C-alpha atoms as an extended CHARMM CRD file, in Angstrom:
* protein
*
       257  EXT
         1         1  UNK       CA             17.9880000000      -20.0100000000      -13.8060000000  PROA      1               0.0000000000
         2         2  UNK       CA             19.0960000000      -21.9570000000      -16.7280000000  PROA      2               0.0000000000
         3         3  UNK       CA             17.8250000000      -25.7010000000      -17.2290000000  PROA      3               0.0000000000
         4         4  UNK       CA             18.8230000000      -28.7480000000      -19.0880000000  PROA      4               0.0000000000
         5         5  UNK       CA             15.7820000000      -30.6590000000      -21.1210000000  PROA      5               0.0000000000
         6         6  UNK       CA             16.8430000000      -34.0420000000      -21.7730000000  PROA      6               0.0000000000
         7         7  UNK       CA             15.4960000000      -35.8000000000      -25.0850000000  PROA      7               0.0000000000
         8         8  UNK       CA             15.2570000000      -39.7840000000      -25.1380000000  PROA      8               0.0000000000
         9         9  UNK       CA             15.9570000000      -42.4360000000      -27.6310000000  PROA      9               0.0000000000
        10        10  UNK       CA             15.6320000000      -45.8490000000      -27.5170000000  PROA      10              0.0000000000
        11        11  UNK       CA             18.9250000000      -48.2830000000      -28.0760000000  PROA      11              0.0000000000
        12        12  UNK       CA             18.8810000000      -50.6320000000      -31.2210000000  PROA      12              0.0000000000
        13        13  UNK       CA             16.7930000000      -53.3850000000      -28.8140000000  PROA      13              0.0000000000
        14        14  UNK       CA             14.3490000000      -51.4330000000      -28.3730000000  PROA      14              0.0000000000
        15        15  UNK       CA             14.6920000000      -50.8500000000      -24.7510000000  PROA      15              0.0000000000
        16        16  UNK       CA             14.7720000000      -47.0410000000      -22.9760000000  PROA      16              0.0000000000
        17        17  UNK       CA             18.0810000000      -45.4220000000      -22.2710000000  PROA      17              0.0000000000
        18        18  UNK       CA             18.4630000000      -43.7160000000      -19.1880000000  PROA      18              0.0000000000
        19        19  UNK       CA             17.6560000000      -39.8600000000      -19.3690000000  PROA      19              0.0000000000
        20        20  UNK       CA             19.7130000000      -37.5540000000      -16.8420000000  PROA      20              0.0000000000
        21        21  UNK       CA             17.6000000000      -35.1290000000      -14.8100000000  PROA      21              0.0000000000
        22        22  UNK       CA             17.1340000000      -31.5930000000      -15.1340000000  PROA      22              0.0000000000
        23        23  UNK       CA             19.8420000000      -29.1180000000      -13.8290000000  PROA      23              0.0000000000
        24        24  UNK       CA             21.0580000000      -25.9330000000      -13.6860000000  PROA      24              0.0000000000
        25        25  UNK       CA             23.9030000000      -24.7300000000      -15.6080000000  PROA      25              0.0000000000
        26        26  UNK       CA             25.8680000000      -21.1660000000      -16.2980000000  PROA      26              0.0000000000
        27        27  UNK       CA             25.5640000000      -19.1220000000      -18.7520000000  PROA      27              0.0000000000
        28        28  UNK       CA             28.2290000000      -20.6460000000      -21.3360000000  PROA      28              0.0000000000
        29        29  UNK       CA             27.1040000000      -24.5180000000      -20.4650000000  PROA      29              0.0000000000
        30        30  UNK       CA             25.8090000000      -26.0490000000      -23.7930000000  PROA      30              0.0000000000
        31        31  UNK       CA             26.4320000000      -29.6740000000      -23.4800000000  PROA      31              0.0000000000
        32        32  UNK       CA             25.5040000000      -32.4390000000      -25.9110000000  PROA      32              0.0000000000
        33        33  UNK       CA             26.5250000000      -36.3920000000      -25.1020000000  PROA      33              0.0000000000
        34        34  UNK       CA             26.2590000000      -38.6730000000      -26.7980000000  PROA      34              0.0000000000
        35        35  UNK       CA             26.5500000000      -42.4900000000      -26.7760000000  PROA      35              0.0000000000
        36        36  UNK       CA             28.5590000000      -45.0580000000      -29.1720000000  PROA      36              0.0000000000
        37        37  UNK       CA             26.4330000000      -45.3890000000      -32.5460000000  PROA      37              0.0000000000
        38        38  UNK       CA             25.3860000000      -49.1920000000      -31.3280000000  PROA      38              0.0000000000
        39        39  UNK       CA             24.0900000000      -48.1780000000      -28.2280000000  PROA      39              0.0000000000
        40        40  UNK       CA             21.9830000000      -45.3270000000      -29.3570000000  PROA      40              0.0000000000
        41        41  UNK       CA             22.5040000000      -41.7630000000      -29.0500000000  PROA      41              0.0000000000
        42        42  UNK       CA             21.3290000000      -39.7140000000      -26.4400000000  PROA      42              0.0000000000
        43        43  UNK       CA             20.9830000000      -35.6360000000      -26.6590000000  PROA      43              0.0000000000
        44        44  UNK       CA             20.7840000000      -32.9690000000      -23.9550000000  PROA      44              0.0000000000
        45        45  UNK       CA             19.8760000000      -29.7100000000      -24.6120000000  PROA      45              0.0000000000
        46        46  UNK       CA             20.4720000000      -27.0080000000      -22.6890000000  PROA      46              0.0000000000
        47        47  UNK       CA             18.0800000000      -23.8980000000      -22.3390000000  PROA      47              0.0000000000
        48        48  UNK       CA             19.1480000000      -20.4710000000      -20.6290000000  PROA      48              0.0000000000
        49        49  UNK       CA             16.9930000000      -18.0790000000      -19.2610000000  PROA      49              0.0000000000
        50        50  UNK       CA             17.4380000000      -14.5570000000      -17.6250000000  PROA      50              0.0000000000
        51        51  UNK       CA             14.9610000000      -13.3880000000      -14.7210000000  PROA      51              0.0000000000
        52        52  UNK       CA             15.0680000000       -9.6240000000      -14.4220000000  PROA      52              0.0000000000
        53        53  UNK       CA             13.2180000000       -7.1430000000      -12.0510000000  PROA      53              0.0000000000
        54        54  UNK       CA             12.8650000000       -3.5660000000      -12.8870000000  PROA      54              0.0000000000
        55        55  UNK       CA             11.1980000000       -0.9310000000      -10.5740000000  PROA      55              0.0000000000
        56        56  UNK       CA              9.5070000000        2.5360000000      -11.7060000000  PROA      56              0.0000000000
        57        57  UNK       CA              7.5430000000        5.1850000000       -9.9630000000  PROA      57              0.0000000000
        58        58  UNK       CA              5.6530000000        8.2320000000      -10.7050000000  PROA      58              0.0000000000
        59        59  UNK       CA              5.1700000000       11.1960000000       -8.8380000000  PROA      59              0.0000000000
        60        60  UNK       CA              2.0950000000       13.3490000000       -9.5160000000  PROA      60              0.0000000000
        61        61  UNK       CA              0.5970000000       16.7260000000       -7.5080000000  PROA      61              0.0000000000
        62        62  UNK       CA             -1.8390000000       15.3620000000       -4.6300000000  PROA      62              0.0000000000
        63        63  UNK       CA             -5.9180000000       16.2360000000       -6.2120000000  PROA      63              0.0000000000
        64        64  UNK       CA             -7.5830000000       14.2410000000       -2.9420000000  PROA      64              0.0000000000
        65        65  UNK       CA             -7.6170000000       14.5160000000        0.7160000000  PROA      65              0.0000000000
        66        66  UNK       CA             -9.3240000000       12.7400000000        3.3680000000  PROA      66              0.0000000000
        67        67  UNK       CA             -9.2650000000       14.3610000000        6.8500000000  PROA      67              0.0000000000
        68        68  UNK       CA            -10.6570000000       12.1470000000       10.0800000000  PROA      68              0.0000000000
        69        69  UNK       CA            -11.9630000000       13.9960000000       13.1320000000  PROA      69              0.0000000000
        70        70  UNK       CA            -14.5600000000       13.8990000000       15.9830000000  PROA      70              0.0000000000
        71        71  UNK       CA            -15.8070000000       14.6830000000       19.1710000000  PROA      71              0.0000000000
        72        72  UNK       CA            -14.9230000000       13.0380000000       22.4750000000  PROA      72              0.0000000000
        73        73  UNK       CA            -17.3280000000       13.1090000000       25.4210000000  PROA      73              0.0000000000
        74        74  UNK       CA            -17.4230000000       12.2190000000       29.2620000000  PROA      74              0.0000000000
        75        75  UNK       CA            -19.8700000000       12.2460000000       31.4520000000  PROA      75              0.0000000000
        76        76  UNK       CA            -20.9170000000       10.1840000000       35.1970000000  PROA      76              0.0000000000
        77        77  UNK       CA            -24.0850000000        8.9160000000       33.5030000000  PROA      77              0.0000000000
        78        78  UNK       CA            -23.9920000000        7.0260000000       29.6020000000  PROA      78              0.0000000000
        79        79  UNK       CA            -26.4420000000        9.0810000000       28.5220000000  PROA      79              0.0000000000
        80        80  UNK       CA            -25.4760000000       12.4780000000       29.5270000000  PROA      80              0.0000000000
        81        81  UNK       CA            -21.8940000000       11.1510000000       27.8180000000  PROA      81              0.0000000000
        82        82  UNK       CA            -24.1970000000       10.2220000000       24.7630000000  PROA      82              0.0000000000
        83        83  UNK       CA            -26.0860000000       13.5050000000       24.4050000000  PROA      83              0.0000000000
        84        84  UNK       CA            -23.3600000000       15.8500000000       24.8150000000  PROA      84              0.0000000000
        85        85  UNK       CA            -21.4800000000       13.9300000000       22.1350000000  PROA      85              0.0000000000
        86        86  UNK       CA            -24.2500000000       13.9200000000       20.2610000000  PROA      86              0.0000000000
        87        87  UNK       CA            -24.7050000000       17.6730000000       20.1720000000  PROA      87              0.0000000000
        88        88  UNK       CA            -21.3230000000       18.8390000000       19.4160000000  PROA      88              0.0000000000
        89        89  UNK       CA            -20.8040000000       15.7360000000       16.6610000000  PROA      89              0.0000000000
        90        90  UNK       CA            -23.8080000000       17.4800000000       14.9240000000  PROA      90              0.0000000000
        91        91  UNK       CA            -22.4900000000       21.0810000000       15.0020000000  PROA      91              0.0000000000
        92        92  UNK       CA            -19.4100000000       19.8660000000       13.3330000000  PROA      92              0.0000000000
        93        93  UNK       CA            -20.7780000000       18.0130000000       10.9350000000  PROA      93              0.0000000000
        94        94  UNK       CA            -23.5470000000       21.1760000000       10.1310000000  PROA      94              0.0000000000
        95        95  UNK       CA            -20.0370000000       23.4420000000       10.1990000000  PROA      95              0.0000000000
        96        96  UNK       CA            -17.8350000000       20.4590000000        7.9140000000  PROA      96              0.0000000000
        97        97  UNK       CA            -21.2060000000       19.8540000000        5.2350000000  PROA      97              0.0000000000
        98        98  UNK       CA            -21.5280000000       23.5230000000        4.7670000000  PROA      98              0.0000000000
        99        99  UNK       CA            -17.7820000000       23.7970000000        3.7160000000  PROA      99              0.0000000000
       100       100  UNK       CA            -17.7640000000       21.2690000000        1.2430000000  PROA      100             0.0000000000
       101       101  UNK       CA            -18.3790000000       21.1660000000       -2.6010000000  PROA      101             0.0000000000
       102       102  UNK       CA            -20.5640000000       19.1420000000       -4.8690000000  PROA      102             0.0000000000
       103       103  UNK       CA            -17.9610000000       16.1090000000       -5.3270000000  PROA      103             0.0000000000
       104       104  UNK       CA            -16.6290000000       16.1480000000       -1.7590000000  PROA      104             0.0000000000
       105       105  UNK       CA            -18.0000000000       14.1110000000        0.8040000000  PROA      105             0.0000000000
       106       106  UNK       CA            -18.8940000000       13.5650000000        4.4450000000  PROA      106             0.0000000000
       107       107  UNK       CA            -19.8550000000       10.1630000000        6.6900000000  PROA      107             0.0000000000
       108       108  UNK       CA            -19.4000000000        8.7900000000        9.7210000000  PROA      108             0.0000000000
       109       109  UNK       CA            -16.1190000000        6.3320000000       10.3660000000  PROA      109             0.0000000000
       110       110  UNK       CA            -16.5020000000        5.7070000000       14.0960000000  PROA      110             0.0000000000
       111       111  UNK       CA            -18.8860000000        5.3370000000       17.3560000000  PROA      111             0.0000000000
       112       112  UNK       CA            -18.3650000000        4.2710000000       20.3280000000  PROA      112             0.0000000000
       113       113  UNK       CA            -19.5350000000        4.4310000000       23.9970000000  PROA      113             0.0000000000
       114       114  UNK       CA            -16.9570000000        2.9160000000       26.5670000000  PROA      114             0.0000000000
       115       115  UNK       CA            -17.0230000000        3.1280000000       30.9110000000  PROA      115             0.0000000000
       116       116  UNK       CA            -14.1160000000        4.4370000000       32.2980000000  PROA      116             0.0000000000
       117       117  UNK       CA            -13.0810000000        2.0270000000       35.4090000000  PROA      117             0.0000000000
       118       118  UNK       CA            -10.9090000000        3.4900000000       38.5590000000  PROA      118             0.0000000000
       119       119  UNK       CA             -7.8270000000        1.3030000000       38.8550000000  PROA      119             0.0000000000
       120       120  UNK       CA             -6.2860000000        3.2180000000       41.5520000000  PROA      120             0.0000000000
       121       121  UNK       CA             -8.4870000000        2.4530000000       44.4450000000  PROA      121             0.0000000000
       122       122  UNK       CA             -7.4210000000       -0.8500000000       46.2060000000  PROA      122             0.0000000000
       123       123  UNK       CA             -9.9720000000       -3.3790000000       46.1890000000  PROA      123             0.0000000000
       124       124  UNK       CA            -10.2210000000       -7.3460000000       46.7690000000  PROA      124             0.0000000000
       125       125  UNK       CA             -9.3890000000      -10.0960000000       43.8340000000  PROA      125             0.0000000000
       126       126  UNK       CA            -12.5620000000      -10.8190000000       43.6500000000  PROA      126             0.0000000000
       127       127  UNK       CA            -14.2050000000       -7.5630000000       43.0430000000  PROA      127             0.0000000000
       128       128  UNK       CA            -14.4620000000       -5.5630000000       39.6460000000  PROA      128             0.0000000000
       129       129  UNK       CA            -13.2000000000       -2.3870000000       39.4810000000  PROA      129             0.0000000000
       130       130  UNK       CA            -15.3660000000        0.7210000000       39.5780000000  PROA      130             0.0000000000
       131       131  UNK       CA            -17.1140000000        3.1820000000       36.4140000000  PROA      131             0.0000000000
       132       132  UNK       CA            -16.6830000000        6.1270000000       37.2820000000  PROA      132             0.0000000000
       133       133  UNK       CA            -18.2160000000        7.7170000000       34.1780000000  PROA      133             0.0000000000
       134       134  UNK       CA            -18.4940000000        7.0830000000       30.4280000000  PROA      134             0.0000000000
       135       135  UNK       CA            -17.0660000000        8.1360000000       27.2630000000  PROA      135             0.0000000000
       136       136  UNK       CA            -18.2820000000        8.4350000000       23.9290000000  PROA      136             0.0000000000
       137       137  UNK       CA            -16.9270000000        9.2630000000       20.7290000000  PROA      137             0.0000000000
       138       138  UNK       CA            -17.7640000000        9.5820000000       17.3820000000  PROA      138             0.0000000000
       139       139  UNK       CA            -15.5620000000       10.3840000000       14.2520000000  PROA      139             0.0000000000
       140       140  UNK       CA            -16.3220000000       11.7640000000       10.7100000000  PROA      140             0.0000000000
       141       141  UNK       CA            -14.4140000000       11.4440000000        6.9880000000  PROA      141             0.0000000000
       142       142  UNK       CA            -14.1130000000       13.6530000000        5.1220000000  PROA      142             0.0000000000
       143       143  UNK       CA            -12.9860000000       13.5290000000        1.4920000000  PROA      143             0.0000000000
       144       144  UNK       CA            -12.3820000000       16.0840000000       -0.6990000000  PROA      144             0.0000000000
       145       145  UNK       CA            -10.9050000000       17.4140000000       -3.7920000000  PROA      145             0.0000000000
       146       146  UNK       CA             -9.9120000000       20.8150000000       -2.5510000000  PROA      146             0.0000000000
       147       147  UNK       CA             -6.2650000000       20.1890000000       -0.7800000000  PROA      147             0.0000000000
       148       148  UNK       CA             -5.7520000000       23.8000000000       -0.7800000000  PROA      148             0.0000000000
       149       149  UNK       CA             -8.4220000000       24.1570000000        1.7570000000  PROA      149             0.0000000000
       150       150  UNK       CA             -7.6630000000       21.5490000000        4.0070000000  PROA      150             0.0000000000
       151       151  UNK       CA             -5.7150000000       24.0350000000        6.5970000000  PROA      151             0.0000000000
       152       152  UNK       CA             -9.2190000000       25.8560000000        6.5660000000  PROA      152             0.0000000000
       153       153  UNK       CA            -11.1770000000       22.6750000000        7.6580000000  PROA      153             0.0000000000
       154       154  UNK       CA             -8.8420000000       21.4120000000       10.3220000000  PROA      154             0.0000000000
       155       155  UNK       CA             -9.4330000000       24.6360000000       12.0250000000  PROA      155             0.0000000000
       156       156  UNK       CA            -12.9710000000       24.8650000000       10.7080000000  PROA      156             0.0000000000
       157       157  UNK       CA            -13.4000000000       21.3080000000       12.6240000000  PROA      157             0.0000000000
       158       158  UNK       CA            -11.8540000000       22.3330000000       16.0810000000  PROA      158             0.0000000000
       159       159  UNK       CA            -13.9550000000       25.4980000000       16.3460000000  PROA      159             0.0000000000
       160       160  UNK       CA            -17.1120000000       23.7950000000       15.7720000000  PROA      160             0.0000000000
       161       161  UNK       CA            -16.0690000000       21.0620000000       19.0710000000  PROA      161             0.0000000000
       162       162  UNK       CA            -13.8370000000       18.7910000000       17.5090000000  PROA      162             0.0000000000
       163       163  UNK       CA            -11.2240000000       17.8710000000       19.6900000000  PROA      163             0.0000000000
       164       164  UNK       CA             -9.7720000000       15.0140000000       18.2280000000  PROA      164             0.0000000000
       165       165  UNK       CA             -7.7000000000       15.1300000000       14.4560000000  PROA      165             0.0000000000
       166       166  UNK       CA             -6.9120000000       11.6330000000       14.2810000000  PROA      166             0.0000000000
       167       167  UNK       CA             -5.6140000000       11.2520000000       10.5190000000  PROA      167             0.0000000000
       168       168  UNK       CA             -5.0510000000       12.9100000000        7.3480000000  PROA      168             0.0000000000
       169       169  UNK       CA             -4.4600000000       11.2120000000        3.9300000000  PROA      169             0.0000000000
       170       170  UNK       CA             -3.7640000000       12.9020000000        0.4210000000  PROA      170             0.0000000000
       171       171  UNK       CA             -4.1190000000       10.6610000000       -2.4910000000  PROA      171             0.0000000000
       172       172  UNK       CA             -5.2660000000       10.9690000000       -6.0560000000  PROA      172             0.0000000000
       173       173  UNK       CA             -8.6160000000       10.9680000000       -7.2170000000  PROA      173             0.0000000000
       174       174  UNK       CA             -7.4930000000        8.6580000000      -10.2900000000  PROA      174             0.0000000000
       175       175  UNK       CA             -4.7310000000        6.6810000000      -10.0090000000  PROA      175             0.0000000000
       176       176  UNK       CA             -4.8100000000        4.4960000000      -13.5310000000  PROA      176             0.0000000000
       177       177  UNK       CA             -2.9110000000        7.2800000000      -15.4110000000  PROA      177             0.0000000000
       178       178  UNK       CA              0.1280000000        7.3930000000      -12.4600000000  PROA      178             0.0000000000
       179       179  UNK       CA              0.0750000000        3.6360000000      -12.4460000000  PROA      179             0.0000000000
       180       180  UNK       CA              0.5880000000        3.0570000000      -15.9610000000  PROA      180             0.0000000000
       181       181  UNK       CA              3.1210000000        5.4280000000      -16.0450000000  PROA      181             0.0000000000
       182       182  UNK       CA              5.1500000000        3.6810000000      -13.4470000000  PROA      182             0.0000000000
       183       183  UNK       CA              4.5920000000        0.2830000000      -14.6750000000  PROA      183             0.0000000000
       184       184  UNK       CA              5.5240000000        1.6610000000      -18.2000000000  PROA      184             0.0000000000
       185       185  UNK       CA              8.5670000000        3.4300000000      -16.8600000000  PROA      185             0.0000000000
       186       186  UNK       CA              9.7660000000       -0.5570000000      -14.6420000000  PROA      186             0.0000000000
       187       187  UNK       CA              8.8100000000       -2.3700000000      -18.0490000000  PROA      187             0.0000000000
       188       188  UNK       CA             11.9680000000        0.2200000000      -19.2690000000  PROA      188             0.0000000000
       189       189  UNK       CA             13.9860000000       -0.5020000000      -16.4930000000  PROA      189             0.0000000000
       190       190  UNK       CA             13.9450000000       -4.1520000000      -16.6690000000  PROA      190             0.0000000000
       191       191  UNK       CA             14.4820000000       -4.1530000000      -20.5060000000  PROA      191             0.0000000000
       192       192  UNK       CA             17.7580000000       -1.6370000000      -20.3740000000  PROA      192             0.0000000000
       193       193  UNK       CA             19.1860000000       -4.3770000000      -17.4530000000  PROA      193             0.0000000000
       194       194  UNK       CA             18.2470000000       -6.9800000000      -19.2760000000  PROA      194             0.0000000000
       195       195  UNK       CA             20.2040000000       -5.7090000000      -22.8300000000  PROA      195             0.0000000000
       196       196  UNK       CA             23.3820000000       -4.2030000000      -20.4870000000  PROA      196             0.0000000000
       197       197  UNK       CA             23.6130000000       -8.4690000000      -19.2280000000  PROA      197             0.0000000000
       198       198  UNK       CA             23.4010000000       -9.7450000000      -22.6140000000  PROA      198             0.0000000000
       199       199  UNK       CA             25.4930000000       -7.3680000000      -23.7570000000  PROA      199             0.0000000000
       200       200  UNK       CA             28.6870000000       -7.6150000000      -20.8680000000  PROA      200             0.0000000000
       201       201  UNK       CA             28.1510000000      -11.5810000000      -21.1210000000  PROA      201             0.0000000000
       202       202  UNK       CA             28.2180000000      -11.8510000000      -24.9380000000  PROA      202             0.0000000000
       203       203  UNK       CA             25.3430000000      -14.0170000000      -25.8110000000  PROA      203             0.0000000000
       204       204  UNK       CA             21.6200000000      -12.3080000000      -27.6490000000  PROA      204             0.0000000000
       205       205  UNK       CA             18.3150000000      -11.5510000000      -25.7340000000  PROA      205             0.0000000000
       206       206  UNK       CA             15.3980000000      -13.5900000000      -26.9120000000  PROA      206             0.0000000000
       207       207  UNK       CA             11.6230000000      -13.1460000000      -26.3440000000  PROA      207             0.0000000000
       208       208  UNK       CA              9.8910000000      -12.6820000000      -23.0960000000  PROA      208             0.0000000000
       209       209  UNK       CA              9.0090000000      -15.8390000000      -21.2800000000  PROA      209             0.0000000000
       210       210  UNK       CA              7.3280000000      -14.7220000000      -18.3550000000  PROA      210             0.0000000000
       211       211  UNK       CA              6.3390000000      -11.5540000000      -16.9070000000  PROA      211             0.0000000000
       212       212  UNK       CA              4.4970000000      -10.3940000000      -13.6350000000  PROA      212             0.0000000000
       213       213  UNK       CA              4.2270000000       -7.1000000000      -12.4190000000  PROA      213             0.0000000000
       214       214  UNK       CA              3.8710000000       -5.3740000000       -8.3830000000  PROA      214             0.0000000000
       215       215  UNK       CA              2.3950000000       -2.0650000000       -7.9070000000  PROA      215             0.0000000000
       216       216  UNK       CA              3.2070000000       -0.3900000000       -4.6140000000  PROA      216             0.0000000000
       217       217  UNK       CA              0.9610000000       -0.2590000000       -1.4690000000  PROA      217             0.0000000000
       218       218  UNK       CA             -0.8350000000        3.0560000000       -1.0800000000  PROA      218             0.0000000000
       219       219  UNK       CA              0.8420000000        5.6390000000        0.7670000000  PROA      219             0.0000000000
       220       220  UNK       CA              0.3680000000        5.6270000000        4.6350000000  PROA      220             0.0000000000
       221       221  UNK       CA             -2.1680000000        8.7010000000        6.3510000000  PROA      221             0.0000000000
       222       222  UNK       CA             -0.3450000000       11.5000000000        7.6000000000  PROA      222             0.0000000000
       223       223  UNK       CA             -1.0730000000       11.9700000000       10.8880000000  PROA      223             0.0000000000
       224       224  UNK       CA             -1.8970000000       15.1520000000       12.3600000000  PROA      224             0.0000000000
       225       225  UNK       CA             -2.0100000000       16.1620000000       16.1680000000  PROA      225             0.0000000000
       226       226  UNK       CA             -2.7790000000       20.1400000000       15.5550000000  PROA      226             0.0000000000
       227       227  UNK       CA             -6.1310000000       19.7400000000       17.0670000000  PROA      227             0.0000000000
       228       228  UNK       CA             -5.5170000000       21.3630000000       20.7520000000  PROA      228             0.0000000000
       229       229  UNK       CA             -3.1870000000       24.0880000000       18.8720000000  PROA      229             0.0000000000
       230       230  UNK       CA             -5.3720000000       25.0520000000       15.9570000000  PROA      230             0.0000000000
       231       231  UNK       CA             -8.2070000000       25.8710000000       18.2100000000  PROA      231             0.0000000000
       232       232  UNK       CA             -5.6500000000       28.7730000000       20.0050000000  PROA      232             0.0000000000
       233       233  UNK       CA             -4.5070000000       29.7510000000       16.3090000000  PROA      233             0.0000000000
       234       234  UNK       CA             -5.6510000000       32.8100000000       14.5190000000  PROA      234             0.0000000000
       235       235  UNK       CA             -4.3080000000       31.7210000000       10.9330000000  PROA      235             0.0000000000
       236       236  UNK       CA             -5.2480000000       29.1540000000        8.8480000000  PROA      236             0.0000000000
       237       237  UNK       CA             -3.2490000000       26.1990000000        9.6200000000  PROA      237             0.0000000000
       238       238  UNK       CA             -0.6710000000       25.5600000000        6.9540000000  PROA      238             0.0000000000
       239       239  UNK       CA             -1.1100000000       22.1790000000        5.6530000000  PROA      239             0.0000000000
       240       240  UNK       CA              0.9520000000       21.3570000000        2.2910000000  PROA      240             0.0000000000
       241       241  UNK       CA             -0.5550000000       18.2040000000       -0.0610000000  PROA      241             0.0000000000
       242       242  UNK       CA              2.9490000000       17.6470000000       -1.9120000000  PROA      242             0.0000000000
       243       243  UNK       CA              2.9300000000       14.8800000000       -4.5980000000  PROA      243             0.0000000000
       244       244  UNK       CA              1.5820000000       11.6090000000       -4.1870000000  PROA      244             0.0000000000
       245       245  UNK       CA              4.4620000000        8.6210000000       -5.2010000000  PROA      245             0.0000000000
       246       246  UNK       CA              3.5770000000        5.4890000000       -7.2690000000  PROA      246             0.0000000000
       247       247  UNK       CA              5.4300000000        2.6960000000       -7.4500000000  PROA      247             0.0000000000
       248       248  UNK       CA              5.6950000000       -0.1220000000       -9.7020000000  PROA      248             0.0000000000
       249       249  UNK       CA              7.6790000000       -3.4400000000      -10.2130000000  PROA      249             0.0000000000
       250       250  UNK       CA              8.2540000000       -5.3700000000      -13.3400000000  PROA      250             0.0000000000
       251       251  UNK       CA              9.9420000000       -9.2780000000      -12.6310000000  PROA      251             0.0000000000
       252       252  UNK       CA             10.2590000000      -10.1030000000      -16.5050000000  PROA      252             0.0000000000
       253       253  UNK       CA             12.3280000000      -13.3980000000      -17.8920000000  PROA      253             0.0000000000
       254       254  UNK       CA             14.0060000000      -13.0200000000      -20.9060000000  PROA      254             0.0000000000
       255       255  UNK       CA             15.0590000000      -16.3630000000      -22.8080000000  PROA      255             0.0000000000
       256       256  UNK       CA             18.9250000000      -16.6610000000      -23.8760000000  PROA      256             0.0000000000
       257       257  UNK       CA             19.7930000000      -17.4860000000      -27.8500000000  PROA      257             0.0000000000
């Protein structure tokens, strides 16, 4: 947006002279009025601007992965529900723990013990419906830095009783150097616009007057269902991390001379 900054003097009796109000005006509007010499003389100058927005990403190999799974449990009674759940969560986290390495870690995301109602059988208004049993289920994270492996403990997980595989996320374990990288690569993009404008419109790029900067949300978990068919499968499961994108957007304004 380009404005107009209006500068007031005062007429030869002393009193104010109306100032117009800011504006916005094109590219080429440079206006200057001006009043007769007995009146006073009144000067408007016009300032131009140029808001740009330039958008860079990186892409680096994925170094992190964080796998969620767990054991789900029913039972007529809560705490036959509870113990069997809690016997099978603690064989796969003895199976997961002794898979890991040093900087890899294990701890638990989820609990929970629900009753399971019968809605089919007709009853009156009035009446609540039936438990029938109970569920429980509890879910472990695990993080680690060895994405090659993480085929291994998907499978690893559903032999020791893990019948749920409810997400799995690849990141990086540092993200500073990817970030300035794509912020470096948008502060680029916004300058090259920014020069091809000034350049097409004839007129000279001044300094920066603002900038701001947006780096992109980070990427969603990839969900993985394999849990019921990895426990039939002989070979590993064949997971691949890929790269891991960064994004980055610059919104820079650029004064006009």
């Amino acid at each position: 947006a380009f404005l107009y900054s209006g500068q007031k003097k005062s007429s030869p009796s002393g009193a104010p002279l109306p100032v117009s109000r800011s504006r916005t005006c094109s590219w080429y509007s440079r206006t200057r009025r001006r009043f007769s010499p007995g009146a006073g003389t009144q000067k408007v100058v016009c300032r131009m601007d140029s808001a740009i927005t330039g958008s860079g990403n990186s892409n680096r190999p994925a170094n992190r992965a964080a796998i969620s799974s767990g054991c789900r449990s029913t039972a007529p009674e809560a705490s036959r529900a509870m113990q069997e759940n809690a016997r099978k969560s603690q064989a796969l986290s003895i199976a997961l723990k002794d898979a890991l390495g040093e900087k890899d870690r294990l701890s638990t995301s989820g609990y929970s013990l629900d009753p399971v109602y019968d809605h089919r059988r007709e009853r009156p208004p009035n009446e609540p419906p039936t438990i029938t049993g109970y569920v429980a289920r509890n879910e472990v994270r695990v993080e680690t830095l060895q994405t090659e492996e993480v085929g291994r403990l998907i499978d690893l997980a559903s032999k020791a009783g893990a019948n749920r595989i409810s997400g799995l996320h690849f990141t990086l374990e540092n993200q500073q150097q990817a970030q300035a990288r794509a912020l470096e690569l948008a502060s680029e993009d916004a300058t090259r616009q920014a020069k091809t404008i000034a350049s097409a419109l004839g007129v000279s790029l001044g300094k920066v007057l603002r900038a701001s900067t947006t780096l992109g949300d980070a990427p969603p978990p990839r969900p993985y269902y394999g849990a019921a068919m990895a426990m039939e499968m002989r070979d590993k499961t064949p997971i691949e991390p890929g790269d891991v994108r960064v994004e980055a957007t610059v919104h820079v304004t650029y004064a006009i001379d």
